[in-house]
CSV table of N, CA and C in Angstrom, one decimal:
chain,number,residue,atom,x,y,z
A,220,MET,N,-10.4,17.7,15.5
A,220,MET,CA,-11.4,17.8,14.4
A,220,MET,C,-10.7,17.6,13.1
A,221,LYS,N,-9.5,18.2,13.0
A,221,LYS,CA,-8.8,18.1,11.7
A,221,LYS,C,-8.4,16.7,11.4
A,222,ARG,N,-8.0,15.9,12.5
A,222,ARG,CA,-7.6,14.5,12.3
A,222,ARG,C,-8.8,13.7,11.9
A,223,LEU,N,-10.0,14.0,12.4
A,223,LEU,CA,-11.2,13.3,12.0
A,223,LEU,C,-11.5,13.5,10.5
A,224,LEU,N,-11.3,14.8,10.0
A,224,LEU,CA,-11.5,15.1,8.6
A,224,LEU,C,-10.5,14.4,7.8
A,225,VAL,N,-9.2,14.3,8.2
A,225,VAL,CA,-8.2,13.6,7.4
A,225,VAL,C,-8.6,12.1,7.4
A,226,LEU,N,-9.0,11.5,8.5
A,226,LEU,CA,-9.4,10.1,8.5
A,226,LEU,C,-10.6,9.9,7.6
A,227,VAL,N,-11.6,10.7,7.6
A,227,VAL,CA,-12.7,10.6,6.7
A,227,VAL,C,-12.3,10.6,5.3
A,228,MET,N,-11.4,11.6,5.0
A,228,MET,CA,-10.9,11.7,3.6
A,228,MET,C,-10.2,10.5,3.1
A,229,CYS,N,-9.4,9.9,4.0
A,229,CYS,CA,-8.6,8.7,3.7
A,229,CYS,C,-9.6,7.5,3.5
A,230,LEU,N,-10.7,7.5,4.1
A,230,LEU,CA,-11.6,6.4,4.0
A,230,LEU,C,-12.5,6.6,2.7
A,231,VAL,N,-12.9,7.8,2.4
A,231,VAL,CA,-13.7,8.1,1.3
A,231,VAL,C,-12.9,8.2,0.0
A,232,SER,N,-11.8,8.7,0.0
A,232,SER,CA,-11.0,8.9,-1.2
A,232,SER,C,-10.8,7.6,-2.0
A,233,PRO,N,-10.3,6.5,-1.4
A,233,PRO,CA,-10.1,5.3,-2.2
A,233,PRO,C,-11.4,4.8,-2.8
A,234,ALA,N,-12.5,4.9,-2.1
A,234,ALA,CA,-13.8,4.5,-2.7
A,234,ALA,C,-14.1,5.4,-3.8
A,235,ALA,N,-14.0,6.7,-3.7
A,235,ALA,CA,-14.3,7.6,-4.7
A,235,ALA,C,-13.4,7.4,-5.9
A,236,MET,N,-12.1,7.2,-5.7
A,236,MET,CA,-11.1,7.0,-6.8
A,236,MET,C,-11.5,5.7,-7.5
A,237,ALA,N,-11.9,4.6,-6.7
A,237,ALA,CA,-12.2,3.4,-7.4
A,237,ALA,C,-13.5,3.5,-8.2
A,238,GLN,N,-14.4,4.3,-7.8
A,238,GLN,CA,-15.6,4.6,-8.5
A,238,GLN,C,-15.3,5.3,-9.8
A,239,GLU,N,-14.4,6.4,-9.7
A,239,GLU,CA,-14.0,7.1,-10.9
A,239,GLU,C,-13.3,6.3,-11.9
A,240,ALA,N,-12.4,5.4,-11.4
A,240,ALA,CA,-11.7,4.5,-12.3
A,240,ALA,C,-12.7,3.5,-13.0
A,241,GLY,N,-13.7,3.0,-12.2
A,241,GLY,CA,-14.7,2.1,-12.8
A,241,GLY,C,-15.5,2.9,-13.8
A,242,ASP,N,-15.8,4.1,-13.5
A,242,ASP,CA,-16.6,4.9,-14.5
A,242,ASP,C,-15.8,5.2,-15.7
A,243,ALA,N,-14.5,5.5,-15.6
A,243,ALA,CA,-13.7,5.7,-16.8
A,243,ALA,C,-13.6,4.5,-17.6
A,244,GLU,N,-13.5,3.3,-17.0
A,244,GLU,CA,-13.4,2.0,-17.7
A,244,GLU,C,-14.7,1.8,-18.5
A,245,LEU,N,-15.8,2.0,-17.8
A,245,LEU,CA,-17.1,1.8,-18.4
A,245,LEU,C,-17.3,2.8,-19.6
A,246,ILE,N,-16.9,4.0,-19.4
A,246,ILE,CA,-17.0,5.0,-20.5
A,246,ILE,C,-16.2,4.5,-21.7
A,247,GLY,N,-15.0,4.0,-21.4
A,247,GLY,CA,-14.2,3.5,-22.5
A,247,GLY,C,-14.9,2.3,-23.2
A,248,GLU,N,-15.6,1.4,-22.5
A,248,GLU,CA,-16.3,0.3,-23.0
A,248,GLU,C,-17.5,0.8,-23.9
A,249,LEU,N,-18.1,1.9,-23.4
A,249,LEU,CA,-19.3,2.4,-24.1
A,249,LEU,C,-18.9,3.1,-25.4
A,250,MET,N,-17.7,3.7,-25.4
A,250,MET,CA,-17.2,4.3,-26.6
A,250,MET,C,-17.0,3.3,-27.7
A,251,ALA,N,-16.7,2.0,-27.3
A,251,ALA,CA,-16.6,1.0,-28.2
A,251,ALA,C,-17.8,0.7,-29.0
A,252,PHE,N,-19.0,1.1,-28.5
A,252,PHE,CA,-20.2,1.1,-29.3
A,252,PHE,C,-20.1,1.9,-30.5
A,253,HIS,N,-19.5,3.1,-30.4
A,253,HIS,CA,-19.3,3.9,-31.6
A,253,HIS,C,-18.2,3.4,-32.5
A,254,GLY,N,-17.3,2.7,-31.9
A,254,GLY,CA,-16.3,2.0,-32.7
A,254,GLY,C,-16.9,0.9,-33.6
A,255,SER,N,-17.9,0.2,-33.0
A,255,SER,CA,-18.6,-0.8,-33.8
A,255,SER,C,-19.3,-0.1,-35.0
A,256,ARG,N,-19.9,1.0,-34.7
A,256,ARG,CA,-20.6,1.8,-35.8
A,256,ARG,C,-19.6,2.1,-36.9
A,257,ALA,N,-18.5,2.6,-36.5
A,257,ALA,CA,-17.4,2.9,-37.5
A,257,ALA,C,-17.0,1.7,-38.3
A,258,ILE,N,-16.9,0.6,-37.7
A,258,ILE,CA,-16.5,-0.6,-38.4
A,258,ILE,C,-17.6,-0.9,-39.5
A,259,VAL,N,-18.8,-0.9,-39.2
A,259,VAL,CA,-19.9,-1.3,-40.1
A,259,VAL,C,-19.9,-0.2,-41.2
A,260,SER,N,-19.8,1.0,-40.9
A,260,SER,CA,-19.8,2.1,-41.8
A,260,SER,C,-18.6,2.0,-42.8
A,261,ALA,N,-17.4,1.8,-42.3
A,261,ALA,CA,-16.2,1.7,-43.1
A,261,ALA,C,-16.3,0.6,-44.1
A,262,MET,N,-16.8,-0.5,-43.7
A,262,MET,CA,-16.9,-1.7,-44.6
A,262,MET,C,-18.0,-1.5,-45.6
A,263,THR,N,-19.1,-0.8,-45.2
A,263,THR,CA,-20.1,-0.5,-46.2
A,263,THR,C,-19.5,0.2,-47.4
A,264,THR,N,-18.7,1.2,-47.1
A,264,THR,CA,-18.0,1.9,-48.2
A,264,THR,C,-17.1,1.1,-49.0
A,265,HIS,N,-16.2,0.4,-48.3
A,265,HIS,CA,-15.1,-0.3,-49.0
A,265,HIS,C,-15.6,-1.5,-49.7
A,266,CYS,N,-16.6,-2.2,-49.1
A,266,CYS,CA,-17.0,-3.5,-49.7
A,266,CYS,C,-17.9,-3.3,-50.8
A,267,TYR,N,-18.7,-2.2,-50.8
A,267,TYR,CA,-19.6,-2.1,-52.0
A,267,TYR,C,-18.7,-1.7,-53.2
A,268,GLU,N,-17.6,-1.0,-53.0
A,268,GLU,CA,-16.7,-0.7,-54.0
A,268,GLU,C,-16.0,-2.0,-54.6
A,269,THR,N,-15.8,-2.9,-53.7
A,269,THR,CA,-15.1,-4.2,-54.1
A,269,THR,C,-16.0,-5.2,-54.8
A,270,THR,N,-17.2,-5.3,-54.3
A,270,THR,CA,-18.1,-6.4,-54.7
A,270,THR,C,-19.1,-6.0,-55.7
A,271,GLY,N,-19.5,-4.7,-55.7
A,271,GLY,CA,-20.5,-4.2,-56.6
A,271,GLY,C,-21.9,-4.5,-56.0
A,272,LEU,N,-22.0,-4.9,-54.8
A,272,LEU,CA,-23.3,-5.2,-54.2
A,272,LEU,C,-23.8,-4.0,-53.4
A,273,ASP,N,-23.8,-2.8,-54.1
A,273,ASP,CA,-24.1,-1.6,-53.5
A,273,ASP,C,-25.3,-1.6,-52.6
A,274,ALA,N,-26.5,-2.0,-53.2
A,274,ALA,CA,-27.7,-2.0,-52.4
A,274,ALA,C,-27.7,-2.9,-51.2
A,275,ALA,N,-27.1,-4.1,-51.3
A,275,ALA,CA,-27.0,-5.0,-50.2
A,275,ALA,C,-26.2,-4.4,-49.1
A,276,TYR,N,-25.1,-3.8,-49.3
A,276,TYR,CA,-24.3,-3.2,-48.3
A,276,TYR,C,-25.0,-2.0,-47.6
A,277,GLN,N,-25.6,-1.2,-48.4
A,277,GLN,CA,-26.3,-0.1,-47.9
A,277,GLN,C,-27.4,-0.5,-47.0
A,278,SER,N,-28.2,-1.5,-47.5
A,278,SER,CA,-29.3,-2.0,-46.7
A,278,SER,C,-28.8,-2.6,-45.4
A,279,ALA,N,-27.8,-3.4,-45.5
A,279,ALA,CA,-27.2,-4.0,-44.3
A,279,ALA,C,-26.8,-3.0,-43.3
A,280,ASN,N,-26.1,-1.9,-43.8
A,280,ASN,CA,-25.7,-0.8,-42.9
A,280,ASN,C,-26.9,-0.1,-42.3
A,281,ASP,N,-27.9,0.2,-43.1
A,281,ASP,CA,-29.1,0.8,-42.6
A,281,ASP,C,-29.8,0.0,-41.5
A,282,ASN,N,-29.9,-1.3,-41.8
A,282,ASN,CA,-30.5,-2.2,-40.8
A,282,ASN,C,-29.7,-2.4,-39.6
A,283,TRP,N,-28.4,-2.4,-39.7
A,283,TRP,CA,-27.5,-2.5,-38.5
A,283,TRP,C,-27.8,-1.2,-37.6
A,284,TYR,N,-27.8,-0.1,-38.3
A,284,TYR,CA,-28.1,1.2,-37.6
A,284,TYR,C,-29.4,1.2,-36.8
A,285,LEU,N,-30.4,0.7,-37.5
A,285,LEU,CA,-31.8,0.7,-36.9
A,285,LEU,C,-31.8,-0.3,-35.7
A,286,ARG,N,-31.1,-1.4,-35.8
A,286,ARG,CA,-31.1,-2.4,-34.7
A,286,ARG,C,-30.3,-1.8,-33.5
A,287,ASN,N,-29.3,-0.9,-33.8
A,287,ASN,CA,-28.4,-0.5,-32.8
A,287,ASN,C,-28.5,0.9,-32.3
A,288,ILE,N,-29.3,1.7,-32.9
A,288,ILE,CA,-29.4,3.1,-32.5
A,288,ILE,C,-29.7,3.3,-31.1
A,289,GLY,N,-30.6,2.4,-30.6
A,289,GLY,CA,-31.0,2.5,-29.1
A,289,GLY,C,-29.8,2.3,-28.2
A,290,PHE,N,-28.9,1.4,-28.6
A,290,PHE,CA,-27.7,1.1,-27.8
A,290,PHE,C,-26.7,2.2,-27.9
A,291,LEU,N,-26.6,2.9,-29.1
A,291,LEU,CA,-25.7,4.0,-29.2
A,291,LEU,C,-26.3,5.2,-28.3
A,292,ASP,N,-27.6,5.4,-28.4
A,292,ASP,CA,-28.2,6.5,-27.6
A,292,ASP,C,-28.0,6.2,-26.1
A,293,LEU,N,-28.2,4.9,-25.7
A,293,LEU,CA,-28.0,4.5,-24.3
A,293,LEU,C,-26.6,4.8,-23.9
A,294,ALA,N,-25.6,4.4,-24.7
A,294,ALA,CA,-24.2,4.7,-24.3
A,294,ALA,C,-24.0,6.2,-24.1
A,295,ASP,N,-24.5,7.0,-25.0
A,295,ASP,CA,-24.3,8.4,-24.9
A,295,ASP,C,-24.9,9.0,-23.6
A,296,ARG,N,-26.1,8.5,-23.3
A,296,ARG,CA,-26.8,8.9,-22.0
A,296,ARG,C,-26.0,8.5,-20.8
A,297,VAL,N,-25.6,7.3,-20.8
A,297,VAL,CA,-24.8,6.8,-19.6
A,297,VAL,C,-23.5,7.5,-19.5
A,298,VAL,N,-22.8,7.7,-20.6
A,298,VAL,CA,-21.5,8.5,-20.5
A,298,VAL,C,-21.8,9.9,-20.0
A,299,ALA,N,-22.8,10.5,-20.4
A,299,ALA,CA,-23.2,11.8,-19.9
A,299,ALA,C,-23.5,11.8,-18.4
A,300,ARG,N,-24.2,10.8,-18.0
A,300,ARG,CA,-24.5,10.6,-16.6
A,300,ARG,C,-23.3,10.3,-15.7
A,301,LEU,N,-22.3,9.7,-16.3
A,301,LEU,CA,-21.1,9.4,-15.5
A,301,LEU,C,-20.1,10.5,-15.6
A,302,GLY,N,-20.5,11.6,-16.2
A,302,GLY,CA,-19.6,12.8,-16.2
A,302,GLY,C,-19.0,13.1,-17.5
A,303,GLY,N,-19.3,12.3,-18.5
A,303,GLY,CA,-18.8,12.5,-19.9
A,303,GLY,C,-17.5,11.9,-20.1
A,304,GLY,N,-17.2,11.6,-21.3
A,304,GLY,CA,-15.9,11.1,-21.7
A,304,GLY,C,-14.9,12.2,-22.0
A,305,ALA,N,-13.7,11.8,-22.1
A,305,ALA,CA,-12.6,12.8,-22.4
A,305,ALA,C,-12.8,13.4,-23.8
A,306,GLU,N,-12.4,14.6,-24.0
A,306,GLU,CA,-12.5,15.2,-25.3
A,306,GLU,C,-11.8,14.4,-26.3
A,307,GLY,N,-12.6,14.1,-27.4
A,307,GLY,CA,-12.0,13.3,-28.5
A,307,GLY,C,-12.1,11.8,-28.3
A,308,GLN,N,-12.6,11.3,-27.1
A,308,GLN,CA,-12.6,9.9,-26.8
A,308,GLN,C,-13.5,9.2,-27.8
A,309,GLN,N,-14.7,9.7,-28.1
A,309,GLN,CA,-15.6,9.0,-29.1
A,309,GLN,C,-14.9,9.0,-30.5
A,310,GLN,N,-14.4,10.1,-30.9
A,310,GLN,CA,-13.7,10.1,-32.2
A,310,GLN,C,-12.5,9.1,-32.2
A,311,GLY,N,-11.8,9.0,-31.1
A,311,GLY,CA,-10.7,8.0,-31.0
A,311,GLY,C,-11.2,6.6,-31.1
A,312,ALA,N,-12.4,6.3,-30.5
A,312,ALA,CA,-13.0,5.0,-30.6
A,312,ALA,C,-13.4,4.7,-32.0
A,313,GLU,N,-14.0,5.7,-32.7
A,313,GLU,CA,-14.4,5.5,-34.1
A,313,GLU,C,-13.2,5.3,-35.0
A,314,THR,N,-12.2,6.1,-34.8
A,314,THR,CA,-10.9,5.9,-35.6
A,314,THR,C,-10.3,4.6,-35.4
A,315,TYR,N,-10.2,4.1,-34.1
A,315,TYR,CA,-9.6,2.8,-33.8
A,315,TYR,C,-10.4,1.7,-34.5
A,316,GLY,N,-11.7,1.7,-34.4
A,316,GLY,CA,-12.6,0.7,-35.0
A,316,GLY,C,-12.4,0.7,-36.5
A,317,GLY,N,-12.4,1.8,-37.1
A,317,GLY,CA,-12.2,1.9,-38.5
A,317,GLY,C,-10.8,1.4,-38.9
A,318,GLU,N,-9.8,1.8,-38.2
A,318,GLU,CA,-8.4,1.3,-38.5
A,318,GLU,C,-8.3,-0.2,-38.4
A,319,GLN,N,-8.9,-0.8,-37.4
A,319,GLN,CA,-8.8,-2.2,-37.1
A,319,GLN,C,-9.5,-3.0,-38.3
A,320,ILE,N,-10.6,-2.6,-38.7
A,320,ILE,CA,-11.3,-3.3,-39.8
A,320,ILE,C,-10.6,-3.1,-41.1
A,321,MET,N,-10.1,-1.9,-41.3
A,321,MET,CA,-9.4,-1.6,-42.6
A,321,MET,C,-8.1,-2.4,-42.6
A,322,SER,N,-7.4,-2.6,-41.5
A,322,SER,CA,-6.2,-3.4,-41.4
A,322,SER,C,-6.6,-4.9,-41.8
A,323,ALA,N,-7.7,-5.4,-41.2
A,323,ALA,CA,-8.1,-6.7,-41.6
A,323,ALA,C,-8.5,-6.8,-43.1
A,324,TYR,N,-9.2,-5.8,-43.6
A,324,TYR,CA,-9.5,-5.8,-45.0
A,324,TYR,C,-8.3,-5.8,-45.9
A,325,ASN,N,-7.4,-4.9,-45.5
A,325,ASN,CA,-6.1,-4.8,-46.4
A,325,ASN,C,-5.3,-6.1,-46.3
A,326,GLN,N,-5.4,-6.8,-45.3
A,326,GLN,CA,-4.6,-8.1,-45.1
A,326,GLN,C,-5.3,-9.3,-45.8
A,327,ALA,N,-6.6,-9.1,-46.1
A,327,ALA,CA,-7.3,-10.2,-46.6
A,327,ALA,C,-6.8,-10.6,-48.0
A,328,PRO,N,-6.5,-11.8,-48.3
A,328,PRO,CA,-6.0,-12.2,-49.6
A,328,PRO,C,-7.0,-12.1,-50.7
A,329,ASP,N,-8.3,-12.2,-50.3
A,329,ASP,CA,-9.4,-12.1,-51.3
A,329,ASP,C,-10.4,-11.1,-50.7
A,330,LYS,N,-10.4,-9.9,-51.2
A,330,LYS,CA,-11.3,-8.9,-50.7
A,330,LYS,C,-12.7,-9.2,-51.0
A,331,ASP,N,-13.0,-9.8,-52.1
A,331,ASP,CA,-14.4,-10.2,-52.4
A,331,ASP,C,-15.0,-11.2,-51.3
A,332,THR,N,-14.2,-12.2,-51.0
A,332,THR,CA,-14.6,-13.2,-50.0
A,332,THR,C,-14.7,-12.5,-48.6
A,333,PHE,N,-13.8,-11.6,-48.3
A,333,PHE,CA,-13.8,-10.9,-47.0
A,333,PHE,C,-15.1,-10.1,-46.9
A,334,CYS,N,-15.4,-9.4,-48.0
A,334,CYS,CA,-16.6,-8.5,-48.0
A,334,CYS,C,-17.9,-9.3,-47.9
A,335,ARG,N,-17.9,-10.4,-48.6
A,335,ARG,CA,-19.2,-11.2,-48.6
A,335,ARG,C,-19.4,-11.8,-47.2
A,336,ALA,N,-18.3,-12.2,-46.5
A,336,ALA,CA,-18.4,-12.8,-45.2
A,336,ALA,C,-18.8,-11.6,-44.2
A,337,PHE,N,-18.2,-10.4,-44.4
A,337,PHE,CA,-18.6,-9.3,-43.6
A,337,PHE,C,-20.1,-9.0,-43.7
A,338,LEU,N,-20.5,-9.0,-44.9
A,338,LEU,CA,-22.0,-8.7,-45.2
A,338,LEU,C,-22.8,-9.7,-44.4
A,339,GLU,N,-22.5,-11.0,-44.5
A,339,GLU,CA,-23.2,-12.0,-43.8
A,339,GLU,C,-23.2,-11.8,-42.3
A,340,GLN,N,-22.1,-11.3,-41.7
A,340,GLN,CA,-22.0,-11.0,-40.3
A,340,GLN,C,-23.0,-9.9,-39.9
A,341,VAL,N,-23.0,-8.8,-40.8
A,341,VAL,CA,-23.8,-7.7,-40.5
A,341,VAL,C,-25.3,-8.1,-40.6
A,342,GLU,N,-25.6,-8.8,-41.7
A,342,GLU,CA,-27.0,-9.1,-41.9
A,342,GLU,C,-27.5,-10.1,-40.8
A,343,SER,N,-26.7,-11.0,-40.3
A,343,SER,CA,-27.1,-12.0,-39.3
A,343,SER,C,-27.3,-11.3,-37.9
A,344,GLY,N,-26.7,-10.2,-37.7
A,344,GLY,CA,-26.8,-9.5,-36.4
A,344,GLY,C,-25.6,-9.9,-35.5
A,345,ALA,N,-24.7,-10.7,-36.1
A,345,ALA,CA,-23.5,-11.1,-35.3
A,345,ALA,C,-22.6,-9.9,-34.9
A,346,LEU,N,-22.7,-8.8,-35.6
A,346,LEU,CA,-21.9,-7.6,-35.3
A,346,LEU,C,-22.7,-6.5,-34.6
A,347,ASP,N,-23.9,-6.9,-34.1
A,347,ASP,CA,-24.7,-6.0,-33.4
A,347,ASP,C,-24.1,-5.7,-32.0
A,348,ILE,N,-24.3,-4.6,-31.4
A,348,ILE,CA,-23.7,-4.2,-30.1
A,348,ILE,C,-24.1,-5.2,-29.0
A,349,ASP,N,-25.3,-5.7,-29.0
A,349,ASP,CA,-25.7,-6.6,-28.0
A,349,ASP,C,-25.0,-8.0,-28.1
A,350,GLN,N,-24.5,-8.3,-29.3
A,350,GLN,CA,-23.8,-9.5,-29.5
A,350,GLN,C,-22.3,-9.4,-29.3
A,351,GLN,N,-21.8,-8.2,-29.7
A,351,GLN,CA,-20.3,-8.0,-29.5
A,351,GLN,C,-19.9,-7.5,-28.2
A,352,LEU,N,-20.7,-6.7,-27.5
A,352,LEU,CA,-20.4,-6.0,-26.3
A,352,LEU,C,-21.5,-6.2,-25.2
A,353,PRO,N,-21.9,-7.5,-24.9
A,353,PRO,CA,-23.0,-7.7,-24.0
A,353,PRO,C,-22.7,-7.2,-22.6
A,354,ALA,N,-21.5,-7.4,-22.1
A,354,ALA,CA,-21.2,-7.0,-20.7
A,354,ALA,C,-21.3,-5.5,-20.5
A,355,ALA,N,-20.7,-4.7,-21.4
A,355,ALA,CA,-20.8,-3.3,-21.3
A,355,ALA,C,-22.3,-2.8,-21.5
A,356,LEU,N,-23.0,-3.4,-22.4
A,356,LEU,CA,-24.4,-3.1,-22.6
A,356,LEU,C,-25.2,-3.4,-21.3
A,357,GLU,N,-24.9,-4.5,-20.6
A,357,GLU,CA,-25.6,-4.8,-19.4
A,357,GLU,C,-25.3,-3.8,-18.3
A,358,LYS,N,-24.1,-3.4,-18.2
A,358,LYS,CA,-23.7,-2.4,-17.2
A,358,LYS,C,-24.4,-1.0,-17.5
A,359,ALA,N,-24.5,-0.7,-18.8
A,359,ALA,CA,-25.1,0.6,-19.2
A,359,ALA,C,-26.6,0.5,-18.9
A,360,GLN,N,-27.2,-0.6,-19.1
A,360,GLN,CA,-28.7,-0.7,-18.9
A,360,GLN,C,-28.9,-0.6,-17.4
A,361,ALA,N,-28.1,-1.2,-16.6
A,361,ALA,CA,-28.3,-1.2,-15.1
A,361,ALA,C,-28.1,0.3,-14.6
A,362,ILE,N,-27.2,1.0,-15.1
A,362,ILE,CA,-27.0,2.4,-14.7
A,362,ILE,C,-28.2,3.2,-15.2
A,363,ALA,N,-28.7,3.0,-16.4
A,363,ALA,CA,-29.8,3.8,-16.9
A,363,ALA,C,-31.1,3.5,-16.1
A,364,SER,N,-31.2,2.3,-15.6
A,364,SER,CA,-32.4,2.0,-14.9
A,364,SER,C,-32.4,2.4,-13.4
A,365,GLU,N,-31.3,3.0,-12.9
A,365,GLU,CA,-31.2,3.4,-11.5
A,365,GLU,C,-32.0,4.7,-11.3
């Protein structure tokens, strides 16, 4: 009987471990949704200071949020369903997204041009979650519909 239990554990454990690894990878991908939010938010702040287009950046930020809030909520629901992310993982994704866009901003030779191009990307929807992270979104939608 003990041998049978060991055999069953050997057969089940790799599958369970693979599922857990897949879940952890998807959770990381879903955390990137929040990183996208941080990118748009950070540039809203920095670019309106650079260009003086305060209302345009705030409006673009607000519209991005309205277009993407459902995706952010979906990500949070799926992460919870998969057992939750590691403590600080969402904050880490937000920090990483903010650092990456600030690095690009700081390296841009012309901040005004960078900011105007960024505004166009936000307004066009090119930076929306469904455009930037379609594979992760599809996985999350499939899990949510189970």
